[in-house]
Coordinates of C-alpha atoms in Angstrom, one line a residue:
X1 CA 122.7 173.5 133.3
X2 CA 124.8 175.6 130.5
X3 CA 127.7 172.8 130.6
X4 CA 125.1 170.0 129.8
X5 CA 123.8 171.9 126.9
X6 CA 127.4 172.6 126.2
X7 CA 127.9 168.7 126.3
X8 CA 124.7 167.6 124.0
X9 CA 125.6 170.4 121.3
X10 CA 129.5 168.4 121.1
X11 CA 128.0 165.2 120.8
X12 CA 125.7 166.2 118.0
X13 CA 128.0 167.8 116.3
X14 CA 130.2 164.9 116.5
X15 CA 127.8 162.5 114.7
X16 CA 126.5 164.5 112.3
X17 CA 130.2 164.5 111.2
X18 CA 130.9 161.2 111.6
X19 CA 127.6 160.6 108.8
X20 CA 129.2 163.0 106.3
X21 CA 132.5 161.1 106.8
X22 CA 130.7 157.8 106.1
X23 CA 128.6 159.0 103.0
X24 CA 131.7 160.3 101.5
X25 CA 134.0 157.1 101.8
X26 CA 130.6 154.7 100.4
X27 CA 130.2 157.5 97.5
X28 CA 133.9 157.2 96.9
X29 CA 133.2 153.1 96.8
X30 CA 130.5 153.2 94.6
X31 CA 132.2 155.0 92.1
X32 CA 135.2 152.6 92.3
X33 CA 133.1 149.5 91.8
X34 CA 131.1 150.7 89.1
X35 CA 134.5 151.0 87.6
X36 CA 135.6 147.3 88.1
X37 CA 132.2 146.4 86.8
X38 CA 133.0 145.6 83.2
X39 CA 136.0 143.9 84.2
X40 CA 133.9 141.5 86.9
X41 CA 131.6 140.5 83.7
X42 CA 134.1 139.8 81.4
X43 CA 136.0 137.7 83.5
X44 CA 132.5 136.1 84.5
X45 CA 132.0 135.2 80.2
X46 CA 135.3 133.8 80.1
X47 CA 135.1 131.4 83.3
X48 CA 132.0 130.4 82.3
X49 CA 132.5 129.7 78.4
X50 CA 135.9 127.9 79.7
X51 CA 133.6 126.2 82.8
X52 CA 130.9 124.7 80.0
X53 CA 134.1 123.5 78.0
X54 CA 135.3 121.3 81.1
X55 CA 132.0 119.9 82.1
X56 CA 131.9 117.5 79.4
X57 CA 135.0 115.9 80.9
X58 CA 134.3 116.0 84.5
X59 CA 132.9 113.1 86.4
X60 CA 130.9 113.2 88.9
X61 CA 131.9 110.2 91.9
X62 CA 129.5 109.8 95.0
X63 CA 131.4 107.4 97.4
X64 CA 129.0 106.2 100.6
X65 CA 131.6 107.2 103.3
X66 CA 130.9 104.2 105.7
X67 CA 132.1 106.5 109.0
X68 CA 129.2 109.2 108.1
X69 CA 125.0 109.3 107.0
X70 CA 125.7 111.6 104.4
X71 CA 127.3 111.0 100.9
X72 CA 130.5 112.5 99.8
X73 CA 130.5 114.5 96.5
X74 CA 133.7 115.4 94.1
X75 CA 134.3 116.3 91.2
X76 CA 137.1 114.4 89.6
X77 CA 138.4 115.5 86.1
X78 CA 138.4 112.3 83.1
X79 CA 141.7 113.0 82.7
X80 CA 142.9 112.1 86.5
X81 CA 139.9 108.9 85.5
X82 CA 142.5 108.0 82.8
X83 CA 145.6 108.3 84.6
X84 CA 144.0 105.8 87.9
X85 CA 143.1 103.1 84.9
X86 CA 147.1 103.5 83.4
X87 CA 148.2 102.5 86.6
X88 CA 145.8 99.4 86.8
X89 CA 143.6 100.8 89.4
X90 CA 140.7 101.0 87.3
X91 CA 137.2 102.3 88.9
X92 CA 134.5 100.0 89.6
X93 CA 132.4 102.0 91.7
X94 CA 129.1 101.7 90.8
X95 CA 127.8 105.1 91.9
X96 CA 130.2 107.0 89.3
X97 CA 128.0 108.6 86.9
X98 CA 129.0 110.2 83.7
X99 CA 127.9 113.9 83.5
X100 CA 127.7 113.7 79.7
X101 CA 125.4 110.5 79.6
X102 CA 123.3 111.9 82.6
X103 CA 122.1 114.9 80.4
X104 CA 121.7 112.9 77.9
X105 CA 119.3 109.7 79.7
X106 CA 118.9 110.9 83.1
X107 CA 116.3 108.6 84.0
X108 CA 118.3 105.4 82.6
X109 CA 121.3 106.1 84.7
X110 CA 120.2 107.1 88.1
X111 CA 118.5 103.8 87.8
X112 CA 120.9 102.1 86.5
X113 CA 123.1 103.5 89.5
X114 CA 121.0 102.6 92.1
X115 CA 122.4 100.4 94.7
X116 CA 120.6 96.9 95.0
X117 CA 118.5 96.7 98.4
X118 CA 118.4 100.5 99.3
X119 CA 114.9 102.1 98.5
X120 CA 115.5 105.8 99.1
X121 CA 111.8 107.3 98.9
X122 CA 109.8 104.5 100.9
X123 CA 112.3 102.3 102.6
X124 CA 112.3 98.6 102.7
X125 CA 109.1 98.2 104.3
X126 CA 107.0 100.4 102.3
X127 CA 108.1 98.9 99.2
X128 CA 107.2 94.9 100.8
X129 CA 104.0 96.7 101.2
X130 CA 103.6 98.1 98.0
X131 CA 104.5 95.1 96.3
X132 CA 101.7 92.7 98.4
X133 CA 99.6 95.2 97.4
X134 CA 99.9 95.0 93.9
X135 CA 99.9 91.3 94.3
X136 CA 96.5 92.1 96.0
X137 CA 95.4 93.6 92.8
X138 CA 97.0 91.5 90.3
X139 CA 96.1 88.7 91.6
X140 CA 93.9 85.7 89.8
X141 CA 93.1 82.1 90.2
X142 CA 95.5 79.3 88.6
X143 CA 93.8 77.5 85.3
X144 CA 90.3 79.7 86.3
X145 CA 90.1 79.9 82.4
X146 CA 90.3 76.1 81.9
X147 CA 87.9 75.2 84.7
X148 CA 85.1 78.0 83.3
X149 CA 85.3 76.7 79.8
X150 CA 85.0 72.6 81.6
X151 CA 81.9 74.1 83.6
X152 CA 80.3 75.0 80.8
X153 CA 80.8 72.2 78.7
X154 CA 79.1 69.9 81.9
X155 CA 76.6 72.7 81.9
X156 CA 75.3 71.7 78.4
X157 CA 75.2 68.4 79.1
X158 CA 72.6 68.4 81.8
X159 CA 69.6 70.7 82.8
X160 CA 69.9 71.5 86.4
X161 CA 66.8 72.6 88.9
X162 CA 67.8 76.4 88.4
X163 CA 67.2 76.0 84.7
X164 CA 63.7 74.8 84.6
X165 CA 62.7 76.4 88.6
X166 CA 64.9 79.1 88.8
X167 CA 63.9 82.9 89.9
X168 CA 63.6 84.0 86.2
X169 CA 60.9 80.7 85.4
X170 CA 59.0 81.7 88.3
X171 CA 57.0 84.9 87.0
X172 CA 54.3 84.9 84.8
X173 CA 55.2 84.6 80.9
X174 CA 51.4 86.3 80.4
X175 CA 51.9 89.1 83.0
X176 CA 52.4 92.7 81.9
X177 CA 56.6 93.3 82.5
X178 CA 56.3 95.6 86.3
X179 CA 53.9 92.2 87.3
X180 CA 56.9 89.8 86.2
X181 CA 59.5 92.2 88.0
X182 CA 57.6 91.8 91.2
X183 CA 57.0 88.0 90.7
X184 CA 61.0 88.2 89.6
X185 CA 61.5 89.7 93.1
X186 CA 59.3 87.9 94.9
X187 CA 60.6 84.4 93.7
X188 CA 64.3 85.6 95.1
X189 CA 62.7 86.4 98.6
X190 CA 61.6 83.2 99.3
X191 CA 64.9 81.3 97.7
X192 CA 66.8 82.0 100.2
X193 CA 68.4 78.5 101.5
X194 CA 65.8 77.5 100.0
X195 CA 65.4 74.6 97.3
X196 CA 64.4 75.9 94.1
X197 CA 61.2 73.1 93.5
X198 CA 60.2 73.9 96.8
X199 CA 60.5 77.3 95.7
X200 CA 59.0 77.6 92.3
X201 CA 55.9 75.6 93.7
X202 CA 55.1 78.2 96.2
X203 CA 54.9 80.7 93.6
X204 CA 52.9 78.5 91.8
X205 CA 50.5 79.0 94.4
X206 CA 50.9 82.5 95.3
X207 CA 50.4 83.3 91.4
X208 CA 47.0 81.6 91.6
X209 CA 45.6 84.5 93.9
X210 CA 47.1 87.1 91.3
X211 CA 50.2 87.8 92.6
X212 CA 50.2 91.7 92.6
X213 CA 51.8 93.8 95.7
X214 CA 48.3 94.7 96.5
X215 CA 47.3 91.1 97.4
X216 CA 50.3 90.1 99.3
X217 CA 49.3 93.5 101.1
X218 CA 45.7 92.8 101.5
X219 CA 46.6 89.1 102.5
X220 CA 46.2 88.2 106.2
X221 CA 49.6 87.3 107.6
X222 CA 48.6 83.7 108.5
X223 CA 46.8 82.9 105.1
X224 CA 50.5 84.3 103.6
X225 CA 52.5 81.9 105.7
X226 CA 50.3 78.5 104.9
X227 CA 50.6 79.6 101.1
X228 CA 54.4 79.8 101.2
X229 CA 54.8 76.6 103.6
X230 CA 57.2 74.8 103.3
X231 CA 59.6 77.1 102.6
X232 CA 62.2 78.0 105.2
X233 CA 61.6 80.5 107.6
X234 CA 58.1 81.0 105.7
X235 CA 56.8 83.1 108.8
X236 CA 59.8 85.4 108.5
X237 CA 59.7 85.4 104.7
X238 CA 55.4 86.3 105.0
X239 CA 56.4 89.6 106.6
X240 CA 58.7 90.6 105.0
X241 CA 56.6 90.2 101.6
X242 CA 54.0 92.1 103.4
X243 CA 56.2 94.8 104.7
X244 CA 58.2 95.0 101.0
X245 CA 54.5 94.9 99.2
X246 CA 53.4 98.0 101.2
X247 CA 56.4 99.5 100.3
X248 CA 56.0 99.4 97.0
X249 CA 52.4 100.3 96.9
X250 CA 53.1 103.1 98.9
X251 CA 56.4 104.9 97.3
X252 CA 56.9 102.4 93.5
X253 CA 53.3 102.6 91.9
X254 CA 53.5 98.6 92.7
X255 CA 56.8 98.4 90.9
X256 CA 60.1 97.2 92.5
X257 CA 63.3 99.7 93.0
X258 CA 65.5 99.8 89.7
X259 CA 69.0 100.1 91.9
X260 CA 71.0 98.6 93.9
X261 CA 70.5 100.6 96.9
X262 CA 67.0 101.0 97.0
X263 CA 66.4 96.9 96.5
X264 CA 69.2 96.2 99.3
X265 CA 66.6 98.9 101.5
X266 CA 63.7 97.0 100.9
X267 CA 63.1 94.2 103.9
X268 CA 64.7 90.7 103.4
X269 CA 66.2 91.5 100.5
X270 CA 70.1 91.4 100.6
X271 CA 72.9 91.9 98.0
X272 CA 72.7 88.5 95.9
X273 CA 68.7 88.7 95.3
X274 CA 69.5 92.6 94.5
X275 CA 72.0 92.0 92.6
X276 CA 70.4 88.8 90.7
X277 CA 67.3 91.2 90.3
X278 CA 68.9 93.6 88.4
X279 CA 69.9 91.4 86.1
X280 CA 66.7 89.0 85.4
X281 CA 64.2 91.9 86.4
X282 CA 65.5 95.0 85.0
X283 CA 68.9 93.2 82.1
X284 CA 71.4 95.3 84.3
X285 CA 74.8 93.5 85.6
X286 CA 75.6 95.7 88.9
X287 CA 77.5 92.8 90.8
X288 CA 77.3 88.9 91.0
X289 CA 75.0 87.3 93.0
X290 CA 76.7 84.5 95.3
X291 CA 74.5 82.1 97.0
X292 CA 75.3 79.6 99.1
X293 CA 76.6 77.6 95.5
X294 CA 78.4 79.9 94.4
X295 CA 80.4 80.4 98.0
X296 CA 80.8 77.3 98.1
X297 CA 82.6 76.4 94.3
X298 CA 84.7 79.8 94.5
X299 CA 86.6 78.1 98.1
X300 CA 86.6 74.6 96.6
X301 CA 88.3 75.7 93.6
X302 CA 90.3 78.6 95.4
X303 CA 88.8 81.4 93.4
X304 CA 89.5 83.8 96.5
X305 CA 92.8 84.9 97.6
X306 CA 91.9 83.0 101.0
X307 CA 89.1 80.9 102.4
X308 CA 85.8 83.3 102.8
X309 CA 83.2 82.3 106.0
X310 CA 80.5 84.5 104.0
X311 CA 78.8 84.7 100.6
X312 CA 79.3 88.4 100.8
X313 CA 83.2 88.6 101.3
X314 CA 83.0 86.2 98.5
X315 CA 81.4 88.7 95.9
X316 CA 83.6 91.1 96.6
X317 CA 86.4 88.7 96.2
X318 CA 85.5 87.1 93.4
X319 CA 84.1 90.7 92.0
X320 CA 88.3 92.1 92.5
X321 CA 89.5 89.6 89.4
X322 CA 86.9 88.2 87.2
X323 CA 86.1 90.2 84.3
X324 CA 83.1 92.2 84.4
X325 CA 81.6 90.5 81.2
X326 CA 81.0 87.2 83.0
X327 CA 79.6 88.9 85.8
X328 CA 76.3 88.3 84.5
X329 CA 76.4 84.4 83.7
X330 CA 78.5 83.3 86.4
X331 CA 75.9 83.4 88.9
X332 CA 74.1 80.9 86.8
X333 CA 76.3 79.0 85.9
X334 CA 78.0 77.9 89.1
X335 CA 74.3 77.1 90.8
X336 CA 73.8 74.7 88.1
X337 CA 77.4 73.3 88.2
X338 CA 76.9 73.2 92.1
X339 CA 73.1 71.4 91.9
X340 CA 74.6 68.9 89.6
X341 CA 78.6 68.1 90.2
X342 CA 79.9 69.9 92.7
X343 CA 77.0 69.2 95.4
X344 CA 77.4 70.0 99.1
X345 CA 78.0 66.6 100.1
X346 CA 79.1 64.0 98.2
X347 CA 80.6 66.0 95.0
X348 CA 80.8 64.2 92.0
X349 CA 84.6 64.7 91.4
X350 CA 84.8 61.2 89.0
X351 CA 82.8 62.8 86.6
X352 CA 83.8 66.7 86.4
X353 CA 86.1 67.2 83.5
X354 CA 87.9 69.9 85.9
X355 CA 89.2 66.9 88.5
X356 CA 93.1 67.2 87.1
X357 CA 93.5 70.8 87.8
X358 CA 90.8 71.7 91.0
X359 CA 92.6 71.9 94.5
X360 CA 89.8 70.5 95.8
X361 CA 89.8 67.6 94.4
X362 CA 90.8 63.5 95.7
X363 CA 93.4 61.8 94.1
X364 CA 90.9 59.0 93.3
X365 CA 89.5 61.1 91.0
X366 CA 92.3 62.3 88.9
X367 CA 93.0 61.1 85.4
X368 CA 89.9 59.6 85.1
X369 CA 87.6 61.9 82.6
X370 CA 91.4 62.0 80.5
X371 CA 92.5 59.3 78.0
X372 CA 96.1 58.3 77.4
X373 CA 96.0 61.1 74.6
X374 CA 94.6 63.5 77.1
X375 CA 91.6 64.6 75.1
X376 CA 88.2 65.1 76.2
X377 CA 85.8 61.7 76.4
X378 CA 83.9 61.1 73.7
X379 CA 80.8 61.6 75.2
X380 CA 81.2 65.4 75.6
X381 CA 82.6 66.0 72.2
X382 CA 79.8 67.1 70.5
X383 CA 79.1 69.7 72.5
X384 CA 82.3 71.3 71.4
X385 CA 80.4 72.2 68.5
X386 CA 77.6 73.9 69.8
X387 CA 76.8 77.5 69.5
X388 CA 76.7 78.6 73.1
X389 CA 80.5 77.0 73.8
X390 CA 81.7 78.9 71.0
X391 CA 80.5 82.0 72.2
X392 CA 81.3 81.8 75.7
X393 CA 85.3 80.8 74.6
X394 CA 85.6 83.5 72.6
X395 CA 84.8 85.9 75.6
X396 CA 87.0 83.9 77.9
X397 CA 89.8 84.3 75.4
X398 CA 89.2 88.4 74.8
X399 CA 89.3 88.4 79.4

């Protein structure tokens, strides 16, 4: 027992000095470099003052070591530069970039040091897809300027159905304005495929039994569907008028929605009679209103990146490119255009001033509204000089 006390006592007393052994020799260090210190900065100033001095000559040359994934990196003095070119090895290398010049524009030369074909953030792939993407974006119709402005000018020429019978001639000139917004509305319920006499005289004879939402609700469904006979689906159509009527009674104070999204809510309404309604019922343009006209022109004249099945992929097509200040006439414009000279079967190509530039048009029918001067016939010249052409190309020229 007393010999291992005798043995723990040694040990102790062997570490403790072994630590004063150890704090002597790091005092004795410290003291030595806090000597050296001064000398350690000053040598620092100099190497650095003569460092700066040098880096105005240096060169820095990247080389793509074809054995390896990584670049190499050295630093290569101008002088040893000058000495290769003496000896007629001049360098070529397109990665060398000048130190001096890359303070100086960094942007400008690690672009102009790029290697051709080598996209180092988003690969090859990415940037394809980038690229079809803002293709995507920028994209717009060849001559789409030229065909508008010929649209318009045949549009002067002739009155089509939609002019005289349209949605917006259908309500009551003599009706307080929330009366004319329903008749507005009502008029686009029933249009659908839909011809617009056989329209217009339906509401003809829905206005002569004062053509409020509390009569259509008050109305028994059968009496409904004989009034609006013979327009398509007229038993459909009845109840939906009903069901929209009751709606309005019930949550509008017998007026209709004044948004997209309540309109669009409201049953057998869908986005081009919403759309359309805010602009005749309430003077707002929230989108373009594409009817089965309108789908139709925009493919025949390739106004959509690629052939559309539906009016609705259509709008939002035609919506990605055409400036937002036509919005509001082309709807129009192209029902008229398509009622008159661009019908479903049978267009009139001979006689559309836009047969030398649409895609859609037959071979037969180039050249022929064009005299050897290539100006417009005669016959259409004087509407060059009417008001509403002037106006409409000078908006087609600020798009």
């Amino acid at each position: 027992m007393v010999q291992h006390l005798f043995r723990v006592n040694l040990r102790t007393m062997n570490s403790v000095k072994k630590s004063k052994q150890s704090l002597a020799t790091n005092k004795s260090k410290i003291k030595k470099n806090r000597t050296q210190i001064p000398q350690i900065t000053e040598a620092l100033e100099v190497n650095g003052k003569a460092g700066r001095k040098a880096n105005d000559d240096e060169i820095l040359d990247m080389e793509e070591m074809s054995s390896s994934t990584y670049a190499k990196t050295r630093l290569r003095t101008k002088k040893k530069s000058d000495e290769l070119e003496k000896g007629g090895k001049v360098h070529n290398n397109p990665s060398v970039i000048d130190l001096k010049q890359l303070d100086e524009e960094p942007e400008k030369v690690i672009n102009s040091k790029k290697p051709k074909g080598i996209n180092e953030l988003t690969g090859a792939s990415s940037s394809k897809k980038i690229k079809k993407e803002t293709d995507e974006v920028n994209w717009e119709p060849k001559d789409w300027r030229e065909i508008l402005e010929n649209i318009r000018l045949m549009r002067l020429k002739d009155n089509a159905p939609v002019d005289t019978m349209g949605c917006h001639k259908c309500a009551d000139e003599n009706a307080d304005e929330k009366t004319q917004r329903f008749h507005k509305l009502v008029a686009l319920m029933l249009s659908s495929q839909t011809k617009d006499e056989t329209t217009y005289h339906a509401m003809l004879r829905l206005k002569e039994q004062t053509l409020i939402p509390e009569t259509i609700v008050n109305m028994k469904l059968n009496t409904l569907e004989n009034m609006l006979h013979p327009v398509s689906f007229y038993k459909n159509k009845a109840k939906y008028l009903q069901q929209t009527s009751k709606i309005l009674v019930e949550n509008y104070g017998s007026d209709i929605p004044n948004n997209i999204k309540e309109l669009v809510a409201l049953p057998g309404v869908g986005p081009k009679m919403a759309h359309i309604c805010m602009s005749t019922a309430w003077q707002q343009v929230t989108g373009i209103g594409v009817d089965v006209h309108v789908h139709r022109i925009c493919n025949r004249l390739n106004w959509v990146p690629k052939a559309t099945k539906e009016p609705e992929q259509t709008r939002l097509a035609l919506e990605a490119w055409l400036p937002q200040q036509l919005w509001g006439e082309v709807n129009h414009l192209l029902v008229g255009f398509g009622q008159t000279v661009c019908t479903p079967a049978k267009p009139k190509c001979e006689n559309c001033l836009n047969n030398n530039i649409c895609p859609s048009a037959p071979k037969s029918a180039k050249n022929i509204n064009k005299n050897e001067n290539n100006e417009i016939n005669p016959q259409l010249a004087e509407l060059l000089n009417k008001a509403e052409f002037k106006k409409s190309k000078t908006i087609l020229k600020n798009c």
